[in-house]
Coordinates of C-alpha atoms and ligand atoms in Angstrom, one line a residue:
M23 CA 12.8 -18.5 -47.1
A24 CA 13.9 -14.8 -47.1
W25 CA 12.5 -14.1 -43.4
I26 CA 14.2 -17.0 -41.8
L27 CA 17.3 -15.7 -43.4
T28 CA 16.5 -11.9 -42.3
T29 CA 15.6 -13.3 -38.6
L30 CA 18.7 -15.5 -38.2
A31 CA 20.8 -12.7 -39.6
L32 CA 19.2 -10.3 -36.7
I33 CA 19.8 -13.1 -34.3
A34 CA 23.4 -13.2 -35.6
L35 CA 23.9 -9.5 -35.3
A36 CA 22.5 -8.8 -31.9
F37 CA 24.8 -11.7 -30.5
F38 CA 27.9 -9.7 -32.1
L39 CA 26.9 -6.4 -30.9
R40 CA 26.3 -7.8 -27.4
A41 CA 29.6 -9.1 -27.4
W42 CA 31.0 -6.4 -28.7
L43 CA 29.6 -4.4 -26.0
S44 CA 30.5 -6.7 -23.2
K45 CA 34.2 -6.3 -24.5
R46 CA 33.6 -2.3 -24.7
K47 CA 32.4 -2.5 -20.8
I48 CA 35.5 -4.2 -19.5
K49 CA 37.8 -2.1 -21.3
D50 CA 35.9 1.1 -20.0
G51 CA 36.6 -0.4 -16.9
K52 CA 34.8 3.1 -15.0
L53 CA 31.1 1.5 -15.1
P54 CA 29.9 -0.9 -11.8
P55 CA 29.6 -4.7 -12.4
G56 CA 26.3 -5.7 -14.2
P57 CA 24.5 -7.7 -16.7
I58 CA 25.4 -7.4 -20.5
G59 CA 22.5 -7.0 -22.4
F60 CA 21.6 -6.8 -25.7
P61 CA 21.4 -3.9 -28.5
I62 CA 18.4 -1.6 -27.9
F63 CA 16.8 -3.9 -25.3
G64 CA 19.6 -3.4 -23.2
C65 CA 18.6 -5.7 -19.8
L66 CA 15.3 -5.6 -20.0
H67 CA 14.5 -9.5 -20.9
L68 CA 15.9 -9.4 -17.0
L69 CA 13.1 -8.2 -15.7
G70 CA 9.8 -10.0 -15.0
K71 CA 6.3 -9.4 -13.4
F72 CA 8.0 -8.0 -9.9
P73 CA 11.3 -6.1 -11.3
H74 CA 12.2 -5.5 -7.3
H75 CA 12.4 -9.2 -7.3
D76 CA 14.7 -9.7 -10.4
L77 CA 16.6 -6.8 -9.4
H78 CA 17.4 -7.9 -6.1
Q79 CA 18.9 -11.4 -7.3
L80 CA 20.8 -9.4 -9.7
A81 CA 22.3 -7.5 -7.0
K82 CA 23.1 -10.4 -5.1
K83 CA 25.2 -11.3 -8.2
Y84 CA 26.8 -8.2 -9.2
G85 CA 26.9 -6.1 -5.8
P86 CA 25.3 -3.3 -4.2
I87 CA 26.2 -0.8 -7.5
M88 CA 25.0 -2.2 -10.4
Y89 CA 25.0 -0.9 -13.7
M90 CA 22.5 -2.2 -16.4
R91 CA 21.0 -0.9 -19.5
L92 CA 16.8 -0.8 -19.4
G93 CA 16.3 -0.1 -22.9
L94 CA 18.6 2.5 -24.2
V95 CA 18.7 4.1 -20.8
P96 CA 21.9 3.9 -18.5
T97 CA 20.8 2.6 -15.3
V98 CA 22.4 2.6 -11.9
V99 CA 20.8 0.2 -9.3
V100 CA 21.8 0.8 -5.7
S101 CA 20.4 -1.6 -3.3
S102 CA 22.6 -1.2 0.3
P103 CA 22.5 1.6 2.8
Q104 CA 26.2 2.4 2.0
A105 CA 25.4 2.8 -1.6
A106 CA 21.9 4.9 -0.8
E107 CA 23.9 7.1 1.0
L108 CA 26.6 7.9 -1.6
I109 CA 23.8 8.3 -4.0
L110 CA 20.9 10.5 -1.9
K111 CA 23.7 12.2 0.2
T112 CA 27.4 12.6 -1.0
N113 CA 26.0 12.9 -4.7
D114 CA 22.7 14.1 -4.1
L115 CA 23.0 16.8 -6.5
V116 CA 24.0 14.8 -9.6
F117 CA 21.2 12.3 -9.1
A118 CA 18.6 15.3 -8.4
N119 CA 17.3 15.4 -12.1
R120 CA 14.6 13.5 -13.2
P121 CA 15.4 12.6 -17.3
P122 CA 12.7 12.6 -20.0
N123 CA 9.7 10.1 -19.2
E124 CA 7.3 9.3 -21.6
A125 CA 4.4 8.0 -19.3
A126 CA 5.2 11.3 -17.1
K127 CA 5.2 13.6 -20.0
H128 CA 1.3 12.3 -20.4
I129 CA 0.2 11.8 -17.3
S130 CA 2.1 15.1 -15.7
Y131 CA 1.5 17.9 -18.5
E132 CA 5.0 17.3 -19.7
Q133 CA 6.8 16.9 -16.4
K134 CA 5.4 19.9 -14.9
S135 CA 4.0 17.8 -12.0
L136 CA 6.6 18.1 -8.7
S137 CA 7.5 14.4 -9.0
F138 CA 8.6 14.4 -12.1
A139 CA 9.9 18.0 -12.9
P140 CA 13.7 17.9 -14.2
Y141 CA 15.9 19.3 -11.6
G142 CA 16.1 23.4 -11.6
T143 CA 14.4 26.4 -11.1
Y144 CA 11.1 25.5 -12.0
W145 CA 11.1 22.3 -9.5
R146 CA 12.9 24.5 -7.1
N147 CA 10.1 27.0 -6.7
V148 CA 7.3 24.5 -7.2
R149 CA 9.1 22.4 -4.2
K150 CA 9.1 25.7 -2.1
M151 CA 5.4 26.5 -2.7
C152 CA 4.1 22.8 -1.5
T153 CA 6.7 23.1 1.3
L154 CA 5.6 26.1 2.4
E155 CA 1.8 26.7 1.7
L156 CA 0.0 23.4 1.2
L157 CA 2.3 20.9 3.4
S158 CA 3.4 22.9 6.4
N159 CA 2.6 21.9 9.5
H160 CA 0.2 24.7 10.1
K161 CA -1.6 23.3 7.1
I162 CA -1.7 19.9 7.8
N163 CA -2.9 20.6 11.7
S164 CA -5.5 22.8 10.4
F165 CA -7.1 19.9 8.7
M166 CA -6.8 17.5 11.9
S167 CA -10.6 17.6 12.6
T168 CA -11.2 16.6 9.1
R169 CA -9.2 13.7 9.5
K170 CA -10.8 13.1 13.1
E171 CA -14.5 13.3 11.6
E172 CA -13.5 10.7 8.5
L173 CA -11.8 8.5 10.9
D174 CA -14.6 8.3 13.5
L175 CA -16.6 7.2 10.3
L176 CA -14.7 4.3 9.9
I177 CA -14.7 3.4 13.3
D178 CA -18.8 3.5 13.7
Y179 CA -18.5 1.3 10.4
I180 CA -16.2 -1.3 12.1
K181 CA -18.3 -1.4 15.5
D182 CA -21.2 -2.1 13.4
A183 CA -19.1 -5.1 12.0
S184 CA -17.8 -6.2 15.2
R185 CA -21.4 -6.3 16.8
E186 CA -22.5 -8.5 13.5
R187 CA -19.0 -10.5 13.7
V188 CA -18.4 -10.1 10.1
A189 CA -14.9 -9.8 8.5
V190 CA -14.0 -6.1 7.3
D191 CA -11.7 -5.4 4.1
I192 CA -9.2 -3.4 5.6
G193 CA -7.3 -2.6 2.8
S194 CA -10.4 -1.0 0.8
K195 CA -11.6 0.9 3.6
V196 CA -8.3 2.6 4.6
S197 CA -8.0 3.1 1.0
S198 CA -11.3 4.7 0.8
L199 CA -11.0 6.9 4.0
S200 CA -7.5 8.1 2.5
A201 CA -9.5 9.5 -0.4
D202 CA -12.0 11.0 1.2
I203 CA -9.8 12.8 3.5
S204 CA -7.4 13.5 0.4
C205 CA -10.6 14.9 -1.5
R206 CA -11.8 17.2 1.7
M207 CA -8.5 18.7 1.7
V208 CA -7.6 19.3 -2.0
F209 CA -11.5 20.1 -3.4
G210 CA -13.4 20.9 0.1
K211 CA -15.9 18.1 -0.5
K212 CA -15.7 14.5 -1.0
Y213 CA -17.3 12.4 -3.3
L214 CA -19.5 9.4 -2.5
E215 CA -17.8 6.0 -3.5
R216 CA -20.0 5.9 -7.0
E217 CA -19.5 9.4 -7.8
F218 CA -15.8 9.0 -7.3
D219 CA -16.1 5.8 -9.8
E220 CA -18.3 7.6 -12.3
K221 CA -15.7 10.5 -12.5
G222 CA -13.4 8.2 -13.1
F223 CA -10.9 9.2 -10.4
K224 CA -10.2 5.8 -8.8
P225 CA -9.1 4.1 -12.7
V226 CA -6.9 7.0 -13.2
I227 CA -5.2 6.9 -9.8
H228 CA -4.7 3.3 -10.7
E229 CA -3.5 3.6 -14.4
G230 CA -1.3 6.6 -12.9
M231 CA 0.4 4.5 -10.7
R232 CA 0.7 1.3 -12.9
L233 CA 2.0 3.7 -15.6
A234 CA 4.4 5.8 -13.5
A235 CA 5.8 2.4 -12.1
S236 CA 6.4 0.7 -15.8
F237 CA 8.1 3.7 -17.3
N238 CA 10.2 5.0 -14.5
L239 CA 12.3 1.7 -13.9
G240 CA 15.0 3.9 -14.2
D241 CA 14.3 5.7 -11.2
Y242 CA 13.9 2.4 -9.1
I243 CA 15.7 1.5 -6.1
P244 CA 14.8 -2.3 -4.9
P245 CA 15.0 -3.9 -1.8
I246 CA 16.1 -0.5 0.3
A247 CA 12.7 1.0 -0.1
I248 CA 10.9 -1.8 1.5
P249 CA 9.4 -1.8 5.1
H250 CA 10.1 -4.7 6.7
P251 CA 9.6 -6.3 10.4
R252 CA 13.5 -6.6 10.7
F253 CA 13.3 -3.0 11.7
A254 CA 10.4 -2.9 14.6
G255 CA 12.3 -2.2 17.6
S256 CA 14.7 -1.0 16.4
N257 CA 15.7 3.1 16.3
I258 CA 16.4 3.1 12.4
D259 CA 15.2 6.7 11.2
V260 CA 11.9 6.2 9.2
R261 CA 12.3 9.6 7.5
G262 CA 15.7 8.2 5.7
R263 CA 18.6 9.8 7.5
D264 CA 19.9 6.4 8.4
F265 CA 19.8 5.2 4.8
Q266 CA 18.1 2.0 5.9
L267 CA 15.0 2.3 5.4
L268 CA 13.5 4.9 3.1
P269 CA 10.0 4.8 2.8
F270 CA 10.3 8.5 2.0
G271 CA 13.5 8.8 -0.1
S272 CA 15.9 10.8 1.3
G273 CA 17.4 13.6 0.3
R274 CA 16.7 17.3 -2.2
R275 CA 14.0 14.9 -4.2
S276 CA 12.6 13.1 -1.0
C277 CA 8.9 13.0 -0.3
P278 CA 7.7 16.8 0.7
G279 CA 4.3 14.8 1.9
M280 CA 6.3 12.9 4.7
H281 CA 4.7 14.6 7.5
L282 CA 1.2 14.4 6.4
G283 CA 1.6 10.8 5.3
L284 CA 3.0 9.7 8.8
T285 CA 0.6 11.6 10.5
M286 CA -2.4 9.9 8.7
V287 CA -0.7 6.3 8.9
R288 CA -0.2 6.5 12.6
Q289 CA -3.6 8.2 13.3
I290 CA -5.4 5.5 11.4
V291 CA -3.5 2.7 12.9
A292 CA -3.5 4.0 16.4
Q293 CA -7.1 4.0 16.1
L294 CA -7.3 0.6 14.5
V295 CA -5.7 -1.2 17.2
H296 CA -6.6 1.1 20.2
C297 CA -10.8 0.5 19.7
F298 CA -10.6 -3.1 18.4
D299 CA -8.8 -6.7 18.7
W300 CA -8.5 -7.9 15.6
E301 CA -8.6 -11.9 14.1
L302 CA -8.1 -13.2 11.2
P303 CA -11.6 -14.7 9.3
N304 CA -11.8 -18.6 9.1
N305 CA -9.6 -19.6 11.8
M306 CA -6.5 -18.5 9.4
L307 CA -2.7 -18.5 11.2
P308 CA -1.2 -15.2 10.6
E309 CA 1.3 -17.6 8.7
E310 CA -1.3 -18.7 6.1
L311 CA -1.9 -14.4 5.5
D312 CA -1.8 -14.2 1.5
M313 CA 1.3 -12.0 0.8
T314 CA 0.8 -12.2 -2.6
E315 CA 2.4 -8.4 -4.2
A316 CA 0.6 -6.6 -7.2
F317 CA 3.4 -4.4 -9.4
S318 CA 2.6 -0.6 -8.9
L319 CA 4.5 2.2 -7.8
V320 CA 4.2 1.1 -4.6
T321 CA 4.3 -2.7 -3.8
P322 CA 0.5 -3.0 -2.6
R323 CA -1.1 -6.1 -1.6
A324 CA -2.6 -8.3 -4.3
N325 CA -5.6 -9.2 -2.2
H326 CA -7.0 -6.9 0.5
L327 CA -6.2 -8.1 4.3
C328 CA -9.5 -8.8 5.7
A329 CA -10.1 -8.7 9.8
T330 CA -12.7 -9.5 11.7
P331 CA -12.8 -6.8 14.9
T332 CA -13.8 -7.1 18.4
Y333 CA -14.6 -3.9 19.8
R334 CA -12.6 -3.4 22.9
L335 CA -13.7 0.1 24.7
H336 CA -16.9 -1.4 26.3
L337 CA -17.3 0.5 29.4
Ligands
HEM18 C1 2.9 7.3 3.8 C2 2.8 8.0 2.9 C3 3.9 8.8 1.8 C4 5.1 7.5 1.3 C5 5.4 6.6 1.7 C6 5.7 8.6 0.3 C7 6.8 8.4 -0.2 C8 7.2 8.7 -1.2 C9 8.8 8.7 -1.8 C10 9.2 7.4 -1.9 C11 9.1 9.6 -2.8 C12 10.0 9.4 -3.6 C13 11.4 10.1 -3.2 C14 12.7 10.3 -4.0 O1 12.6 10.1 -5.5 O2 13.8 10.1 -3.5 C15 8.1 10.6 -2.8 C16 7.7 11.8 -3.6 C17 7.0 12.6 -3.5 N1 6.0 12.7 -2.3 FE1 5.6 11.0 -0.9 N2 5.1 9.6 0.5 C18 4.2 9.4 0.8 C19 2.9 10.8 1.0 C20 2.7 11.9 0.4 C21 1.7 13.0 0.6 C22 0.8 12.8 1.1 C23 2.0 14.0 -0.4 C24 1.5 15.1 -0.7 C25 0.3 15.5 -0.5 C26 3.5 13.3 -1.4 C27 4.1 13.9 -2.4 C28 4.8 13.9 -2.8 C29 5.8 14.4 -4.1 C30 5.2 15.6 -4.8 C31 7.0 13.9 -4.5 C32 8.0 14.3 -5.4 C33 9.0 15.4 -4.6 C34 10.0 15.7 -5.6 O3 10.7 15.0 -6.6 O4 10.6 16.9 -5.2 N3 3.7 12.3 -0.6 N4 7.2 10.3 -1.7

């Protein structure tokens, strides 16, 4: 009986505090509109398996600049190009910090990695070192032959599949290619798939991505970060200068690996479509493709893209 009364008292207290918070927010008047949360939990209950979808729905109701508390963290969610420009350009300096974050503390040595480091002298020095030494045009060009060698191996593998008319798991092959190129650039050697698994790299990377995404909702900006067919054929800048398509972010915390990322994506996609014609397996139509997403730091497909290649460069 006592626990029922305690539970009822706690629920009543939560609703009372919620009503009080809602009045205080209206009185304050300075905060952007947004859902009123519960004490302690804030609006966490409004976010489900795919937080970016939930935030998108909420933004439709509350507008492109929305305020909500996620747990105890006050959060502003922006979801239009104009609002993104306000945050990432006009007020870039105000938003360049990265708040304390439990996941980042554990996976990046007390937030010592460039991505999670608070804005300040340490971040500035590491960023400068990465940009000038590790990710400079000169450095990226110096790995051109490494990229070509690894890509040629993939093309040879797909040629074999083409001869045998079997479908290729493109997601898994491209992910291995990217891991091989990265390992050769970082460690000077690549690892066999088995060694890679044994050393526990893969689970660590996947778990890191999952953790970073789960705990980093405060930094999460919903629909504007997702590339979409509506940008095909348009002049919209992929580097973030138009604030409409932001795959690499924008402003002082934007991605320093953008040049390397774009170089690799372009080279791989160009080779795959130049060397092969692609068909979906089992006479599947493009609209029947399984586009289910998985939750992570980025938004990967839940199930890899598989397609059957036909080599098209026979003399
Ligand atoms: C297609 C490939 C890539 C995409 C789509 C991408 C995307 C992003 C995005 C969206 C951000 C966050 C920007 C923000 O907070 O506003 C970021 C930050 C970052 N990226 Fe990338 N990235 C890619 C490749 C790379 C590569 C190849 C590297 C390094 C080798 C890299 C290193 C970083 C680092 C260190 C940060 C944090 C920068 C900071 O906080 O100052 N990225 N990236």
